């Protein structure tokens, strides 16, 4: 039987071979209309076509590589999960190919397409957003694919994560137990399920305690700089209307907020209690040790690696996600509210 070529694919679609070539090239697919690109990719998948000139042999040869997509290599919690994944892959003679998405849908797409082109044995995404859902589902038809840290609502894929709803609820309960009733959240980018789940868990737990948090402040990026910016915005209002406690969706944002509070003349925790999330080194070593939620990074990373190896070896995909519990760590950045 003759090999199915790019020319055959182009003829079957009524397209120029150059258009098909660009659509299947991660570095040039942006030159093709999105509808055409998806049409070409689907048709190529249906017939098993790959632009790799060594396709016939690479189908039968192990690459011994696993593609791993992360949103931010400066995020300590993500790096800790990544390290645990890498340890599992190393024990199984697999090499991690790591790329950073910076939460850019286009950058994620190019990276995932390159993973497909390089015939990685599995993909582990620590950076999934709903913008990636269709491509992730497409990849999972032919490549073992695992989601870690971030989940997807619209696609059912093997998933390993933390119970972020529960983690945020622990924060709300802790602040309510201290006597705080004027609460606010600094939410990370809502495209990520982790931050949506934290927001939902916090609001639900607070409402069960009879507390209605102030309108959430949204961060463009989950960074210390954004924490400072949102803090400056928050503290520009009348002092007697400020919240007495803030839940920041990760430690960098919490520490950025504390810096903004210092500049504004507010003392933590005397004037304002602050809670972060992830329990990073900076939370423990900061001059004012931060109350935070410990993310089970070792458990999530190890299980994601084990799951990827199992799928590579032909194991069945689990019917339910692996969800690990977080832990509240109380330090010096929270206290009872003082009367104003």
mmCIF file of C-alpha atoms in Angstrom:
data_model
loop_
_atom_site.group_PDB
_atom_site.id
_atom_site.type_symbol
_atom_site.label_atom_id
_atom_site.label_comp_id
_atom_site.label_asym_id
_atom_site.label_seq_id
_atom_site.Cartn_x
_atom_site.Cartn_y
_atom_site.Cartn_z
ATOM 1 C CA UNK A 1 0.000 0.000 0.000
ATOM 2 C CA UNK A 2 1.426 3.397 -1.005
ATOM 3 C CA UNK A 3 2.329 5.776 1.802
ATOM 4 C CA UNK A 4 -0.208 8.537 2.434
ATOM 5 C CA UNK A 5 1.608 11.777 1.650
ATOM 6 C CA UNK A 6 1.025 15.464 2.256
ATOM 7 C CA UNK A 7 -0.026 15.752 -1.381
ATOM 8 C CA UNK A 8 -2.735 13.135 -0.839
ATOM 9 C CA UNK A 9 -3.926 14.972 2.266
ATOM 10 C CA UNK A 10 -4.002 18.311 0.431
ATOM 11 C CA UNK A 11 -5.954 16.786 -2.482
ATOM 12 C CA UNK A 12 -8.492 15.194 -0.154
ATOM 13 C CA UNK A 13 -9.115 18.588 1.448
ATOM 14 C CA UNK A 14 -9.012 20.631 -1.749
ATOM 15 C CA UNK A 15 -6.099 22.670 -0.418
ATOM 16 C CA UNK A 16 -2.666 23.660 -1.653
ATOM 17 C CA UNK A 17 0.077 21.378 -0.205
ATOM 18 C CA UNK A 18 1.883 24.497 1.059
ATOM 19 C CA UNK A 19 -1.181 25.410 3.113
ATOM 20 C CA UNK A 20 -1.313 21.920 4.598
ATOM 21 C CA UNK A 21 2.410 22.068 5.347
ATOM 22 C CA UNK A 22 2.053 25.363 7.195
ATOM 23 C CA UNK A 23 -1.011 24.157 9.112
ATOM 24 C CA UNK A 24 0.948 21.172 10.444
ATOM 25 C CA UNK A 25 4.085 23.157 11.285
ATOM 26 C CA UNK A 26 3.932 24.544 14.886
ATOM 27 C CA UNK A 27 6.201 27.423 13.852
ATOM 28 C CA UNK A 28 4.118 28.456 10.832
ATOM 29 C CA UNK A 29 0.542 27.423 11.640
ATOM 30 C CA UNK A 30 -0.258 30.987 12.727
ATOM 31 C CA UNK A 31 -0.133 31.878 9.032
ATOM 32 C CA UNK A 32 -3.178 29.688 8.366
ATOM 33 C CA UNK A 33 -6.772 30.543 9.288
ATOM 34 C CA UNK A 34 -7.796 28.818 12.516
ATOM 35 C CA UNK A 35 -10.719 26.957 10.912
ATOM 36 C CA UNK A 36 -8.442 25.659 8.141
ATOM 37 C CA UNK A 37 -5.716 24.666 10.608
ATOM 38 C CA UNK A 38 -8.154 22.626 12.728
ATOM 39 C CA UNK A 39 -9.631 21.032 9.591
ATOM 40 C CA UNK A 40 -6.177 19.937 8.428
ATOM 41 C CA UNK A 41 -5.185 18.601 11.866
ATOM 42 C CA UNK A 42 -8.376 16.562 12.191
ATOM 43 C CA UNK A 43 -7.998 15.119 8.709
ATOM 44 C CA UNK A 44 -4.355 14.243 9.380
ATOM 45 C CA UNK A 45 -5.323 12.475 12.611
ATOM 46 C CA UNK A 46 -8.052 10.483 10.851
ATOM 47 C CA UNK A 47 -5.638 9.061 8.282
ATOM 48 C CA UNK A 48 -2.672 8.816 10.660
ATOM 49 C CA UNK A 49 -0.583 11.252 8.658
ATOM 50 C CA UNK A 50 2.459 12.939 10.221
ATOM 51 C CA UNK A 51 4.804 15.446 8.560
ATOM 52 C CA UNK A 52 7.768 13.740 10.196
ATOM 53 C CA UNK A 53 9.853 12.237 7.346
ATOM 54 C CA UNK A 54 10.918 9.421 9.647
ATOM 55 C CA UNK A 55 7.332 8.611 10.619
ATOM 56 C CA UNK A 56 7.449 4.976 9.572
ATOM 57 C CA UNK A 57 10.306 4.235 11.914
ATOM 58 C CA UNK A 58 9.427 6.564 14.779
ATOM 59 C CA UNK A 59 6.045 4.889 15.139
ATOM 60 C CA UNK A 60 7.917 1.775 16.203
ATOM 61 C CA UNK A 61 10.709 3.415 18.204
ATOM 62 C CA UNK A 62 10.505 4.835 21.702
ATOM 63 C CA UNK A 63 11.439 8.459 22.099
ATOM 64 C CA UNK A 64 11.824 8.038 25.895
ATOM 65 C CA UNK A 65 10.659 11.630 26.345
ATOM 66 C CA UNK A 66 7.693 13.200 28.118
ATOM 67 C CA UNK A 67 6.569 16.713 27.290
ATOM 68 C CA UNK A 68 5.751 18.852 30.337
ATOM 69 C CA UNK A 69 4.047 22.234 30.021
ATOM 70 C CA UNK A 70 4.243 24.626 32.979
ATOM 71 C CA UNK A 71 2.753 28.125 33.306
ATOM 72 C CA UNK A 72 5.550 29.830 35.241
ATOM 73 C CA UNK A 73 9.012 28.506 36.073
ATOM 74 C CA UNK A 74 9.431 31.270 38.669
ATOM 75 C CA UNK A 75 6.571 29.808 40.714
ATOM 76 C CA UNK A 76 8.116 27.702 43.488
ATOM 77 C CA UNK A 77 5.014 25.563 44.019
ATOM 78 C CA UNK A 78 4.969 24.589 40.342
ATOM 79 C CA UNK A 79 8.701 23.868 40.364
ATOM 80 C CA UNK A 80 8.220 21.585 43.389
ATOM 81 C CA UNK A 81 5.541 19.611 41.526
ATOM 82 C CA UNK A 82 7.772 19.520 38.448
ATOM 83 C CA UNK A 83 10.696 18.176 40.467
ATOM 84 C CA UNK A 84 8.557 15.341 41.859
ATOM 85 C CA UNK A 85 7.348 14.460 38.351
ATOM 86 C CA UNK A 86 10.933 14.428 37.107
ATOM 87 C CA UNK A 87 12.050 12.045 39.830
ATOM 88 C CA UNK A 88 9.429 9.495 38.748
ATOM 89 C CA UNK A 89 10.315 9.852 35.064
ATOM 90 C CA UNK A 90 14.028 9.467 35.810
ATOM 91 C CA UNK A 91 13.404 6.210 37.674
ATOM 92 C CA UNK A 92 11.603 4.933 34.576
ATOM 93 C CA UNK A 93 14.313 5.934 32.065
ATOM 94 C CA UNK A 94 12.252 8.813 30.686
ATOM 95 C CA UNK A 95 13.481 12.343 30.004
ATOM 96 C CA UNK A 96 11.334 15.409 30.646
ATOM 97 C CA UNK A 97 11.101 18.059 27.914
ATOM 98 C CA UNK A 98 9.948 21.165 29.810
ATOM 99 C CA UNK A 99 8.402 24.287 28.288
ATOM 100 C CA UNK A 100 6.866 27.387 29.858
ATOM 101 C CA UNK A 101 3.526 28.683 28.566
ATOM 102 C CA UNK A 102 3.403 32.007 30.454
ATOM 103 C CA UNK A 103 -0.369 31.382 30.321
ATOM 104 C CA UNK A 104 -0.390 32.317 26.634
ATOM 105 C CA UNK A 105 -2.885 30.173 24.657
ATOM 106 C CA UNK A 106 -0.863 30.609 21.463
ATOM 107 C CA UNK A 107 2.393 29.655 23.160
ATOM 108 C CA UNK A 108 0.708 26.628 24.738
ATOM 109 C CA UNK A 109 -0.651 25.531 21.374
ATOM 110 C CA UNK A 110 2.742 25.778 19.661
ATOM 111 C CA UNK A 111 4.417 23.844 22.460
ATOM 112 C CA UNK A 112 1.833 21.072 22.482
ATOM 113 C CA UNK A 113 2.000 20.765 18.693
ATOM 114 C CA UNK A 114 5.776 20.451 18.923
ATOM 115 C CA UNK A 115 5.337 17.696 21.489
ATOM 116 C CA UNK A 116 3.143 15.858 19.016
ATOM 117 C CA UNK A 117 5.625 16.394 16.178
ATOM 118 C CA UNK A 118 8.496 15.086 18.311
ATOM 119 C CA UNK A 119 6.466 12.006 19.248
ATOM 120 C CA UNK A 120 6.806 12.336 22.987
ATOM 121 C CA UNK A 121 5.535 9.291 24.828
ATOM 122 C CA UNK A 122 3.261 11.320 27.079
ATOM 123 C CA UNK A 123 2.267 14.881 27.867
ATOM 124 C CA UNK A 124 1.837 16.268 31.373
ATOM 125 C CA UNK A 125 0.291 19.726 31.515
ATOM 126 C CA UNK A 126 0.611 21.790 34.679
ATOM 127 C CA UNK A 127 -0.673 24.816 32.762
ATOM 128 C CA UNK A 128 -4.026 23.837 31.260
ATOM 129 C CA UNK A 129 -6.740 26.441 30.708
ATOM 130 C CA UNK A 130 -10.085 26.081 28.954
ATOM 131 C CA UNK A 131 -8.478 27.694 25.889
ATOM 132 C CA UNK A 132 -6.370 24.518 25.564
ATOM 133 C CA UNK A 133 -9.255 22.072 26.019
ATOM 134 C CA UNK A 134 -9.926 21.180 22.380
ATOM 135 C CA UNK A 135 -6.250 20.644 21.558
ATOM 136 C CA UNK A 136 -5.679 18.652 24.765
ATOM 137 C CA UNK A 137 -8.597 16.373 23.863
ATOM 138 C CA UNK A 138 -7.168 15.932 20.370
ATOM 139 C CA UNK A 139 -3.716 15.040 21.702
ATOM 140 C CA UNK A 140 -5.141 12.588 24.211
ATOM 141 C CA UNK A 141 -6.573 10.456 21.393
ATOM 142 C CA UNK A 142 -3.074 9.369 20.386
ATOM 143 C CA UNK A 143 -0.731 10.455 23.205
ATOM 144 C CA UNK A 144 -1.118 9.593 26.911
ATOM 145 C CA UNK A 145 -2.046 12.935 28.473
ATOM 146 C CA UNK A 146 -2.187 13.909 32.140
ATOM 147 C CA UNK A 147 -3.381 17.106 33.788
ATOM 148 C CA UNK A 148 -1.662 18.150 37.013
ATOM 149 C CA UNK A 149 -2.390 21.109 39.328
ATOM 150 C CA UNK A 150 -4.959 22.604 36.944
ATOM 151 C CA UNK A 151 -8.115 20.788 35.903
ATOM 152 C CA UNK A 152 -10.362 21.237 32.866
ATOM 153 C CA UNK A 153 -14.144 21.402 33.187
ATOM 154 C CA UNK A 154 -14.963 20.737 29.540
ATOM 155 C CA UNK A 155 -12.700 17.714 28.917
ATOM 156 C CA UNK A 156 -12.361 14.487 30.897
ATOM 157 C CA UNK A 157 -8.661 13.641 31.107
ATOM 158 C CA UNK A 158 -6.566 11.822 33.726
ATOM 159 C CA UNK A 159 -6.072 14.447 36.425
ATOM 160 C CA UNK A 160 -4.002 14.917 39.589
ATOM 161 C CA UNK A 161 -4.638 17.980 41.718
ATOM 162 C CA UNK A 162 -5.069 19.523 45.143
ATOM 163 C CA UNK A 163 -8.471 20.095 46.730
ATOM 164 C CA UNK A 164 -8.278 23.864 46.295
ATOM 165 C CA UNK A 165 -11.921 24.331 47.249
ATOM 166 C CA UNK A 166 -11.147 22.786 50.625
ATOM 167 C CA UNK A 167 -7.903 24.750 50.972
ATOM 168 C CA UNK A 168 -9.670 28.081 50.515
ATOM 169 C CA UNK A 169 -12.430 27.003 52.894
ATOM 170 C CA UNK A 170 -9.782 26.404 55.563
ATOM 171 C CA UNK A 171 -8.688 30.024 55.103
ATOM 172 C CA UNK A 172 -12.231 31.394 55.432
ATOM 173 C CA UNK A 173 -12.877 29.319 58.544
ATOM 174 C CA UNK A 174 -9.582 30.408 60.129
ATOM 175 C CA UNK A 175 -10.356 34.094 59.584
ATOM 176 C CA UNK A 176 -13.925 33.684 60.811
ATOM 177 C CA UNK A 177 -12.682 31.869 63.935
ATOM 178 C CA UNK A 178 -10.436 34.862 64.665
ATOM 179 C CA UNK A 179 -13.464 37.136 64.487
ATOM 180 C CA UNK A 180 -12.990 38.708 61.054
ATOM 181 C CA UNK A 181 -16.150 39.622 59.159
ATOM 182 C CA UNK A 182 -14.755 42.097 56.620
ATOM 183 C CA UNK A 183 -12.929 39.882 54.129
ATOM 184 C CA UNK A 184 -11.667 40.229 50.570
ATOM 185 C CA UNK A 185 -9.837 38.009 48.071
ATOM 186 C CA UNK A 186 -7.006 38.743 45.663
ATOM 187 C CA UNK A 187 -7.810 36.223 42.944
ATOM 188 C CA UNK A 188 -5.330 34.856 40.436
ATOM 189 C CA UNK A 189 -6.177 34.782 36.701
ATOM 190 C CA UNK A 190 -9.640 33.179 36.424
ATOM 191 C CA UNK A 191 -8.602 31.229 33.301
ATOM 192 C CA UNK A 192 -6.897 28.775 35.681
ATOM 193 C CA UNK A 193 -9.188 26.322 37.493
ATOM 194 C CA UNK A 194 -6.993 26.503 40.605
ATOM 195 C CA UNK A 195 -7.936 30.130 41.207
ATOM 196 C CA UNK A 196 -11.600 29.618 40.331
ATOM 197 C CA UNK A 197 -11.775 26.769 42.821
ATOM 198 C CA UNK A 198 -10.066 28.798 45.536
ATOM 199 C CA UNK A 199 -12.478 31.675 45.003
ATOM 200 C CA UNK A 200 -15.470 29.352 45.144
ATOM 201 C CA UNK A 201 -14.255 27.543 48.250
ATOM 202 C CA UNK A 202 -13.576 30.782 50.096
ATOM 203 C CA UNK A 203 -16.900 32.395 49.220
ATOM 204 C CA UNK A 204 -18.915 29.282 50.076
ATOM 205 C CA UNK A 205 -17.226 28.761 53.441
ATOM 206 C CA UNK A 206 -17.545 32.444 54.330
ATOM 207 C CA UNK A 207 -21.244 32.465 53.479
ATOM 208 C CA UNK A 208 -21.791 29.431 55.692
ATOM 209 C CA UNK A 209 -20.361 31.528 58.522
ATOM 210 C CA UNK A 210 -22.716 34.388 57.700
ATOM 211 C CA UNK A 211 -20.005 36.508 56.061
ATOM 212 C CA UNK A 212 -20.277 38.204 52.679
ATOM 213 C CA UNK A 213 -16.763 39.032 51.401
ATOM 214 C CA UNK A 214 -16.167 42.317 49.598
ATOM 215 C CA UNK A 215 -16.005 42.174 45.772
ATOM 216 C CA UNK A 216 -12.964 40.190 44.669
ATOM 217 C CA UNK A 217 -9.927 41.965 43.226
ATOM 218 C CA UNK A 218 -8.570 40.207 40.131
ATOM 219 C CA UNK A 219 -4.865 39.859 39.302
ATOM 220 C CA UNK A 220 -3.702 39.763 35.701
ATOM 221 C CA UNK A 221 -0.849 37.502 36.843
ATOM 222 C CA UNK A 222 -0.333 35.673 40.129
ATOM 223 C CA UNK A 223 2.794 37.629 41.070
ATOM 224 C CA UNK A 224 4.126 39.805 43.888
ATOM 225 C CA UNK A 225 3.951 42.825 41.579
ATOM 226 C CA UNK A 226 0.236 42.239 41.064
ATOM 227 C CA UNK A 227 -0.211 41.806 44.816
ATOM 228 C CA UNK A 228 1.407 45.212 45.337
ATOM 229 C CA UNK A 229 -0.708 46.821 42.621
ATOM 230 C CA UNK A 230 -3.964 45.449 44.007
ATOM 231 C CA UNK A 231 -2.887 46.411 47.521
ATOM 232 C CA UNK A 232 -2.266 49.988 46.424
ATOM 233 C CA UNK A 233 -5.704 50.010 44.816
ATOM 234 C CA UNK A 234 -7.318 48.597 47.951
ATOM 235 C CA UNK A 235 -5.556 50.896 50.415
ATOM 236 C CA UNK A 236 -6.373 54.047 48.452
ATOM 237 C CA UNK A 237 -9.898 53.970 49.897
ATOM 238 C CA UNK A 238 -11.130 55.281 53.266
ATOM 239 C CA UNK A 239 -9.390 53.518 56.173
ATOM 240 C CA UNK A 240 -12.634 52.879 58.040
ATOM 241 C CA UNK A 241 -13.981 50.930 55.051
ATOM 242 C CA UNK A 242 -10.996 48.645 54.555
ATOM 243 C CA UNK A 243 -11.314 44.885 55.131
ATOM 244 C CA UNK A 244 -9.664 43.472 58.239
ATOM 245 C CA UNK A 245 -8.391 40.359 56.439
ATOM 246 C CA UNK A 246 -7.215 39.476 52.922
ATOM 247 C CA UNK A 247 -6.901 36.070 51.272
ATOM 248 C CA UNK A 248 -4.387 36.167 48.410
ATOM 249 C CA UNK A 249 -4.525 33.178 46.080
ATOM 250 C CA UNK A 250 -0.804 32.515 46.326
ATOM 251 C CA UNK A 251 2.143 33.501 48.504
ATOM 252 C CA UNK A 252 3.805 35.984 46.094
ATOM 253 C CA UNK A 253 0.586 38.000 45.833
ATOM 254 C CA UNK A 254 0.215 37.916 49.631
ATOM 255 C CA UNK A 255 3.751 39.209 50.166
ATOM 256 C CA UNK A 256 3.275 41.900 47.536
ATOM 257 C CA UNK A 257 0.135 42.991 49.362
ATOM 258 C CA UNK A 258 1.992 43.136 52.683
ATOM 259 C CA UNK A 259 4.578 45.437 51.098
ATOM 260 C CA UNK A 260 1.785 47.707 49.830
ATOM 261 C CA UNK A 261 0.271 47.715 53.324
ATOM 262 C CA UNK A 262 3.621 48.736 54.820
ATOM 263 C CA UNK A 263 3.945 51.631 52.397
ATOM 264 C CA UNK A 264 0.369 52.683 53.226
ATOM 265 C CA UNK A 265 1.177 52.739 56.943
ATOM 266 C CA UNK A 266 -0.784 49.594 57.806
ATOM 267 C CA UNK A 267 0.669 46.963 60.132
ATOM 268 C CA UNK A 268 0.206 43.242 59.558
ATOM 269 C CA UNK A 269 -1.428 41.624 61.475
ATOM 270 C CA UNK A 270 -2.292 44.526 63.840
ATOM 271 C CA UNK A 271 -4.298 46.432 61.203
ATOM 272 C CA UNK A 272 -4.737 43.730 58.592
ATOM 273 C CA UNK A 273 -4.507 39.936 58.570
ATOM 274 C CA UNK A 274 -3.124 38.341 55.396
ATOM 275 C CA UNK A 275 -3.224 34.716 54.215
ATOM 276 C CA UNK A 276 -1.454 33.250 51.187
ATOM 277 C CA UNK A 277 -1.496 29.851 49.472
ATOM 278 C CA UNK A 278 1.125 27.189 48.595
ATOM 279 C CA UNK A 279 3.502 27.462 51.613
ATOM 280 C CA UNK A 280 6.581 28.423 49.628
ATOM 281 C CA UNK A 281 10.024 29.098 51.073
ATOM 282 C CA UNK A 282 9.368 32.844 50.986
ATOM 283 C CA UNK A 283 6.257 32.350 53.139
ATOM 284 C CA UNK A 284 8.335 30.605 55.799
ATOM 285 C CA UNK A 285 11.426 32.839 55.636
ATOM 286 C CA UNK A 286 9.777 36.256 55.246
ATOM 287 C CA UNK A 287 10.469 38.725 58.068
ATOM 288 C CA UNK A 288 6.817 38.244 59.039
ATOM 289 C CA UNK A 289 6.175 34.495 58.558
ATOM 290 C CA UNK A 290 3.042 34.114 56.449
ATOM 291 C CA UNK A 291 -0.094 32.175 57.345
ATOM 292 C CA UNK A 292 -0.764 30.104 54.248
ATOM 293 C CA UNK A 293 -2.081 26.821 52.847
ATOM 294 C CA UNK A 294 0.448 24.050 52.239
ATOM 295 C CA UNK A 295 0.094 22.668 48.724
ATOM 296 C CA UNK A 296 0.758 18.896 48.492
ATOM 297 C CA UNK A 297 3.349 19.362 45.737
ATOM 298 C CA UNK A 298 5.235 16.123 46.339
ATOM 299 C CA UNK A 299 2.055 14.050 46.259
ATOM 300 C CA UNK A 300 0.652 15.759 43.165
ATOM 301 C CA UNK A 301 3.914 15.565 41.225
ATOM 302 C CA UNK A 302 4.692 11.972 42.168
ATOM 303 C CA UNK A 303 1.200 10.760 41.276
ATOM 304 C CA UNK A 304 1.213 12.658 37.973
ATOM 305 C CA UNK A 305 4.504 10.994 37.047
ATOM 306 C CA UNK A 306 3.272 7.538 38.086
ATOM 307 C CA UNK A 307 0.066 8.029 36.100
ATOM 308 C CA UNK A 308 1.947 9.098 32.968
ATOM 309 C CA UNK A 309 4.247 6.073 33.182
ATOM 310 C CA UNK A 310 1.257 3.779 33.659
ATOM 311 C CA UNK A 311 -0.495 5.179 30.594
ATOM 312 C CA UNK A 312 2.692 4.853 28.521
ATOM 313 C CA UNK A 313 2.868 1.206 29.512
ATOM 314 C CA UNK A 314 -0.702 0.612 28.384
ATOM 315 C CA UNK A 315 -2.482 0.995 31.704
ATOM 316 C CA UNK A 316 -6.111 2.067 31.830
ATOM 317 C CA UNK A 317 -6.966 5.689 32.482
ATOM 318 C CA UNK A 318 -8.416 6.224 35.981
ATOM 319 C CA UNK A 319 -12.141 6.898 36.150
ATOM 320 C CA UNK A 320 -11.758 9.602 38.809
ATOM 321 C CA UNK A 321 -9.166 12.326 39.424
ATOM 322 C CA UNK A 322 -6.528 11.970 42.126
ATOM 323 C CA UNK A 323 -7.211 14.768 44.626
ATOM 324 C CA UNK A 324 -4.847 15.440 47.531
ATOM 325 C CA UNK A 325 -5.736 17.432 50.665
ATOM 326 C CA UNK A 326 -4.108 20.788 51.528
ATOM 327 C CA UNK A 327 -3.158 21.896 55.034
ATOM 328 C CA UNK A 328 -3.586 25.274 56.738
ATOM 329 C CA UNK A 329 -0.331 26.572 58.268
ATOM 330 C CA UNK A 330 -0.936 29.329 60.828
ATOM 331 C CA UNK A 331 1.943 31.754 61.344
ATOM 332 C CA UNK A 332 2.305 35.406 62.324
ATOM 333 C CA UNK A 333 0.413 37.263 59.578
ATOM 334 C CA UNK A 334 -3.042 36.628 61.034
ATOM 335 C CA UNK A 335 -4.567 37.738 64.344
ATOM 336 C CA UNK A 336 -7.864 38.849 65.820
ATOM 337 C CA UNK A 337 -9.133 42.121 64.308
ATOM 338 C CA UNK A 338 -8.732 45.223 66.418
ATOM 339 C CA UNK A 339 -11.685 47.570 66.870
ATOM 340 C CA UNK A 340 -11.655 50.627 64.606
#
